[in-house]
PDB file of C-alpha atoms in Angstrom:
ATOM      1  CA  MET M   1     -13.627  21.747   6.073  1.00 96.00           C
ATOM      2  CA  ILE M   2      -9.961  21.047   5.360  1.00 97.00           C
ATOM      3  CA  PHE M   3     -10.154  20.874   1.546  1.00 98.00           C
ATOM      4  CA  GLU M   4     -12.497  19.762  -1.203  1.00 98.00           C
ATOM      5  CA  THR M   5     -12.415  18.230  -4.654  1.00 98.00           C
ATOM      6  CA  GLU M   6     -15.072  18.042  -7.333  1.00 98.00           C
ATOM      7  CA  ARG M   7     -17.082  15.304  -5.583  1.00 99.00           C
ATOM      8  CA  LEU M   8     -15.515  15.019  -2.137  1.00 99.00           C
ATOM      9  CA  GLN M   9     -14.799  17.091   0.925  1.00 98.00           C
ATOM     10  CA  VAL M  10     -12.340  16.471   3.715  1.00 99.00           C
ATOM     11  CA  ARG M  11     -13.154  17.441   7.289  1.00 99.00           C
ATOM     12  CA  LYS M  12     -12.100  16.603  10.810  1.00 98.00           C
ATOM     13  CA  LEU M  13     -13.302  13.290  12.168  1.00 98.00           C
ATOM     14  CA  ILE M  14     -16.140  13.448  14.684  1.00 98.00           C
ATOM     15  CA  LEU M  15     -17.418  10.872  17.150  1.00 97.00           C
ATOM     16  CA  LYS M  16     -20.552  10.398  15.020  1.00 98.00           C
ATOM     17  CA  ASP M  17     -18.282   8.794  12.400  1.00 98.00           C
ATOM     18  CA  LEU M  18     -17.817   5.752  14.644  1.00 98.00           C
ATOM     19  CA  LEU M  19     -20.042   3.221  12.847  1.00 98.00           C
ATOM     20  CA  PRO M  20     -18.755   3.774   9.288  1.00 98.00           C
ATOM     21  CA  PHE M  21     -15.202   4.230  10.652  1.00 98.00           C
ATOM     22  CA  HIS M  22     -15.491   0.869  12.432  1.00 97.00           C
ATOM     23  CA  LYS M  23     -16.992  -0.798   9.349  1.00 97.00           C
ATOM     24  CA  MET M  24     -14.054   0.402   7.247  1.00 97.00           C
ATOM     25  CA  GLN M  25     -11.335  -0.342   9.808  1.00 95.00           C
ATOM     26  CA  SER M  26     -12.676  -3.825  10.557  1.00 95.00           C
ATOM     27  CA  ASN M  27     -12.960  -4.941   6.921  1.00 95.00           C
ATOM     28  CA  PRO M  28     -10.061  -7.334   6.179  1.00 93.00           C
ATOM     29  CA  LYS M  29     -10.090  -6.334   2.487  1.00 93.00           C
ATOM     30  CA  VAL M  30      -9.708  -2.639   3.365  1.00 94.00           C
ATOM     31  CA  MET M  31      -6.988  -3.363   5.905  1.00 92.00           C
ATOM     32  CA  GLN M  32      -5.048  -6.015   3.950  1.00 91.00           C
ATOM     33  CA  PHE M  33      -2.254  -3.587   3.026  1.00 89.00           C
ATOM     34  CA  ALA M  34      -2.275  -1.560   6.259  1.00 85.00           C
ATOM     35  CA  ASP M  35      -0.468  -2.258   9.482  1.00 74.00           C
ATOM     36  CA  GLY M  36      -2.215  -2.732  12.763  1.00 70.00           C
ATOM     37  CA  GLU M  37      -4.838  -5.116  13.978  1.00 77.00           C
ATOM     38  CA  ILE M  38      -8.574  -5.175  13.411  1.00 84.00           C
ATOM     39  CA  LYS M  39     -10.272  -3.949  16.565  1.00 90.00           C
ATOM     40  CA  THR M  40     -13.671  -4.311  18.178  1.00 94.00           C
ATOM     41  CA  LEU M  41     -16.226  -1.502  18.051  1.00 96.00           C
ATOM     42  CA  GLN M  42     -15.007  -0.399  21.482  1.00 97.00           C
ATOM     43  CA  GLY M  43     -11.398  -0.438  20.277  1.00 95.00           C
ATOM     44  CA  HIS M  44     -12.275   1.715  17.282  1.00 96.00           C
ATOM     45  CA  GLU M  45     -14.255   4.074  19.505  1.00 97.00           C
ATOM     46  CA  LYS M  46     -11.146   4.581  21.640  1.00 97.00           C
ATOM     47  CA  GLU M  47      -9.002   5.065  18.505  1.00 95.00           C
ATOM     48  CA  LEU M  48     -11.458   7.585  17.053  1.00 97.00           C
ATOM     49  CA  LYS M  49     -11.528   9.569  20.310  1.00 97.00           C
ATOM     50  CA  LEU M  50      -7.719   9.731  20.291  1.00 96.00           C
ATOM     51  CA  LEU M  51      -7.686  10.930  16.673  1.00 96.00           C
ATOM     52  CA  VAL M  52     -10.251  13.639  17.467  1.00 97.00           C
ATOM     53  CA  GLU M  53      -8.266  14.732  20.545  1.00 96.00           C
ATOM     54  CA  LYS M  54      -5.114  15.094  18.424  1.00 94.00           C
ATOM     55  CA  TYR M  55      -6.702  18.000  16.548  1.00 95.00           C
ATOM     56  CA  GLN M  56      -6.270  20.079  19.730  1.00 93.00           C
ATOM     57  CA  LYS M  57      -2.545  19.333  20.144  1.00 91.00           C
ATOM     58  CA  LYS M  58      -0.020  21.868  18.867  1.00 84.00           C
ATOM     59  CA  ASN M  59       2.688  19.310  18.139  1.00 86.00           C
ATOM     60  CA  ASN M  60       0.457  16.819  16.385  1.00 88.00           C
ATOM     61  CA  ASP M  61       2.275  14.950  13.627  1.00 91.00           C
ATOM     62  CA  PHE M  62      -0.515  12.482  12.831  1.00 90.00           C
ATOM     63  CA  TRP M  63      -3.537  14.014  11.077  1.00 95.00           C
ATOM     64  CA  ILE M  64      -6.366  11.704  10.024  1.00 97.00           C
ATOM     65  CA  TYR M  65      -9.410  13.314   8.389  1.00 98.00           C
ATOM     66  CA  ALA M  66     -12.801  12.086   7.219  1.00 99.00           C
ATOM     67  CA  ILE M  67     -13.654  11.961   3.523  1.00 99.00           C
ATOM     68  CA  GLU M  68     -17.294  12.491   2.637  1.00 98.00           C
ATOM     69  CA  ARG M  69     -19.238  12.832  -0.582  1.00 98.00           C
ATOM     70  CA  LYS M  70     -20.489  16.343  -1.213  1.00 98.00           C
ATOM     71  CA  GLN M  71     -23.805  15.133  -2.618  1.00 98.00           C
ATOM     72  CA  ASP M  72     -25.036  13.482   0.582  1.00 98.00           C
ATOM     73  CA  LYS M  73     -22.376  14.118   3.279  1.00 98.00           C
ATOM     74  CA  GLU M  74     -21.847  10.346   3.476  1.00 98.00           C
ATOM     75  CA  PHE M  75     -18.641   9.241   5.261  1.00 99.00           C
ATOM     76  CA  ILE M  76     -16.746   7.169   2.712  1.00 99.00           C
ATOM     77  CA  GLY M  77     -13.197   6.978   4.063  1.00 99.00           C
ATOM     78  CA  THR M  78     -10.209   8.659   5.645  1.00 98.00           C
ATOM     79  CA  VAL M  79      -7.164  10.514   4.433  1.00 98.00           C
ATOM     80  CA  ALA M  80      -3.922  10.892   6.389  1.00 96.00           C
ATOM     81  CA  LEU M  81      -1.020  13.308   6.672  1.00 96.00           C
ATOM     82  CA  VAL M  82       1.688  11.869   8.891  1.00 95.00           C
ATOM     83  CA  LYS M  83       5.082  13.293   9.838  1.00 88.00           C
ATOM     84  CA  ASP M  84       7.373  10.269   9.486  1.00 76.00           C
ATOM     85  CA  ASP M  85      10.973  11.120  10.396  1.00 77.00           C
ATOM     86  CA  ASN M  86      11.826  13.782   7.785  1.00 84.00           C
ATOM     87  CA  ASP M  87       8.983  12.869   5.447  1.00 92.00           C
ATOM     88  CA  ASP M  88       5.409  14.081   5.116  1.00 95.00           C
ATOM     89  CA  GLU M  89       3.522  10.893   4.344  1.00 96.00           C
ATOM     90  CA  ILE M  90       0.085  10.685   2.768  1.00 97.00           C
ATOM     91  CA  GLY M  91      -2.393   7.853   2.978  1.00 96.00           C
ATOM     92  CA  TYR M  92      -6.039   7.085   2.380  1.00 97.00           C
ATOM     93  CA  ARG M  93      -8.596   4.318   2.642  1.00 97.00           C
ATOM     94  CA  PHE M  94     -12.222   3.911   1.680  1.00 98.00           C
ATOM     95  CA  LEU M  95     -15.150   1.783   2.720  1.00 98.00           C
ATOM     96  CA  GLU M  96     -15.177  -1.147   0.290  1.00 97.00           C
ATOM     97  CA  LYS M  97     -18.538  -0.218  -1.234  1.00 98.00           C
ATOM     98  CA  TYR M  98     -16.946   3.002  -2.581  1.00 98.00           C
ATOM     99  CA  TRP M  99     -14.057   1.299  -4.384  1.00 96.00           C
ATOM    100  CA  GLY M 100     -13.944   1.644  -8.166  1.00 96.00           C
ATOM    101  CA  ASN M 101     -15.251   5.224  -8.337  1.00 97.00           C
ATOM    102  CA  ASP M 102     -11.873   6.967  -8.868  1.00 97.00           C
ATOM    103  CA  TYR M 103     -12.159   8.471  -5.378  1.00 98.00           C
ATOM    104  CA  GLY M 104      -8.562   7.418  -4.606  1.00 98.00           C
ATOM    105  CA  PHE M 105      -7.174   9.407  -7.532  1.00 98.00           C
ATOM    106  CA  GLU M 106      -9.439  12.364  -6.763  1.00 98.00           C
ATOM    107  CA  ILE M 107      -8.536  12.527  -3.077  1.00 98.00           C
ATOM    108  CA  CYS M 108      -4.794  12.202  -3.774  1.00 98.00           C
ATOM    109  CA  LYS M 109      -4.957  14.994  -6.331  1.00 98.00           C
ATOM    110  CA  GLY M 110      -6.786  17.167  -3.785  1.00 98.00           C
ATOM    111  CA  LEU M 111      -4.270  16.257  -1.105  1.00 97.00           C
ATOM    112  CA  ILE M 112      -1.385  17.280  -3.371  1.00 97.00           C
ATOM    113  CA  ASN M 113      -3.000  20.686  -3.926  1.00 98.00           C
ATOM    114  CA  TYR M 114      -3.623  21.058  -0.186  1.00 97.00           C
ATOM    115  CA  CYS M 115       0.000  20.191   0.630  1.00 96.00           C
ATOM    116  CA  LYS M 116       1.246  22.728  -1.933  1.00 97.00           C
ATOM    117  CA  LYS M 117      -0.900  25.439  -0.310  1.00 96.00           C
ATOM    118  CA  MET M 118       0.451  24.438   3.110  1.00 93.00           C
ATOM    119  CA  GLY M 119       4.027  24.920   1.879  1.00 93.00           C
ATOM    120  CA  PHE M 120       5.209  21.314   1.787  1.00 94.00           C
ATOM    121  CA  SER M 121       8.256  20.788  -0.436  1.00 95.00           C
ATOM    122  CA  LYS M 122       7.585  17.081  -0.988  1.00 97.00           C
ATOM    123  CA  ILE M 123       5.244  14.292   0.057  1.00 98.00           C
ATOM    124  CA  VAL M 124       5.745  10.551   0.180  1.00 98.00           C
ATOM    125  CA  GLY M 125       3.535   7.520  -0.082  1.00 97.00           C
ATOM    126  CA  TYR M 126       4.291   3.944   0.933  1.00 96.00           C
ATOM    127  CA  VAL M 127       2.506   1.231  -1.036  1.00 97.00           C
ATOM    128  CA  VAL M 128       2.580  -2.528  -0.516  1.00 96.00           C
ATOM    129  CA  ASP M 129       3.498  -3.868  -3.947  1.00 96.00           C
ATOM    130  CA  LYS M 130       0.403  -6.102  -4.100  1.00 95.00           C
ATOM    131  CA  ASN M 131      -1.746  -2.958  -3.810  1.00 96.00           C
ATOM    132  CA  ILE M 132      -1.587  -2.347  -7.545  1.00 96.00           C
ATOM    133  CA  ALA M 133      -4.464   0.169  -7.591  1.00 95.00           C
ATOM    134  CA  SER M 134      -2.735   2.532  -5.145  1.00 96.00           C
ATOM    135  CA  ALA M 135       0.604   2.203  -6.939  1.00 98.00           C
ATOM    136  CA  LYS M 136      -1.103   3.165 -10.216  1.00 97.00           C
ATOM    137  CA  ILE M 137      -2.694   6.220  -8.574  1.00 98.00           C
ATOM    138  CA  LEU M 138       0.646   7.533  -7.295  1.00 98.00           C
ATOM    139  CA  GLU M 139       2.393   6.840 -10.595  1.00 98.00           C
ATOM    140  CA  LYS M 140      -0.406   8.590 -12.526  1.00 98.00           C
ATOM    141  CA  LEU M 141       0.136  11.620 -10.255  1.00 98.00           C
ATOM    142  CA  ASN M 142       3.884  11.631 -11.091  1.00 98.00           C
ATOM    143  CA  PHE M 143       5.198  10.184  -7.834  1.00 99.00           C
ATOM    144  CA  ILE M 144       8.632   8.606  -8.338  1.00 98.00           C
ATOM    145  CA  LYS M 145       9.746   5.268  -6.874  1.00 98.00           C
ATOM    146  CA  VAL M 146      12.691   5.868  -4.557  1.00 98.00           C
ATOM    147  CA  ASP M 147      13.001   2.717  -2.436  1.00 98.00           C
ATOM    148  CA  SER M 148      11.795  -0.849  -2.121  1.00 98.00           C
ATOM    149  CA  PHE M 149      11.940  -2.915   1.065  1.00 97.00           C
ATOM    150  CA  ILE M 150      10.265  -5.561   3.212  1.00 96.00           C
ATOM    151  CA  ASN M 151       7.978  -3.884   5.771  1.00 92.00           C
ATOM    152  CA  ASP M 152       7.253  -4.909   9.366  1.00 88.00           C
ATOM    153  CA  GLU M 153       4.399  -7.157   8.175  1.00 86.00           C
ATOM    154  CA  HIS M 154       6.887  -8.991   5.889  1.00 91.00           C
ATOM    155  CA  GLN M 155       5.377  -7.553   2.698  1.00 92.00           C
ATOM    156  CA  GLN M 156       7.290  -6.042  -0.211  1.00 96.00           C
ATOM    157  CA  GLU M 157       6.680  -2.278  -0.123  1.00 97.00           C
ATOM    158  CA  THR M 158       7.713   0.680  -2.279  1.00 98.00           C
ATOM    159  CA  LYS M 159       8.337   4.261  -1.198  1.00 98.00           C
ATOM    160  CA  TYR M 160       7.198   6.958  -3.628  1.00 98.00           C
ATOM    161  CA  ILE M 161       8.040  10.660  -3.519  1.00 98.00           C
ATOM    162  CA  LEU M 162       6.540  13.717  -5.188  1.00 99.00           C
ATOM    163  CA  LYS M 163       8.384  17.031  -5.146  1.00 98.00           C
ATOM    164  CA  LEU M 164       5.895  19.875  -4.948  1.00 96.00           C
TER     165      LEU M 164
END
């Protein structure tokens, strides 16, 4: 286990996560604010294998973990820590059926605590402006808006930063 919150725990992805991972990653509503294309089951299997293999690499700068509910060990989403130039970027996504349960706020709060323990001095989050729910989560957790720009998918996006 990487870290836990009151209702959730974060662990390394495993190949058995393929079906819920694929369901999440192939849902247009889940992916509407993310970059990348929706893949086939085989494409997501390849992606998942690459993510699992990255755990073994010393110079990995792209950590994606599984989020599961403590009560039933159900895979409900993923959380990310990505080294992006000089920034440590956070991200998360959930299967649509788990939206509206405050899991986004809970996982971000847990991720902040984890990053503090790991010695990070700051973390950043990038949010497409139409993703109002994620913007509210970061603002509620005292992230500060530092930049606004048009991203590669031609969407207005805001960069948030939190000094730890």
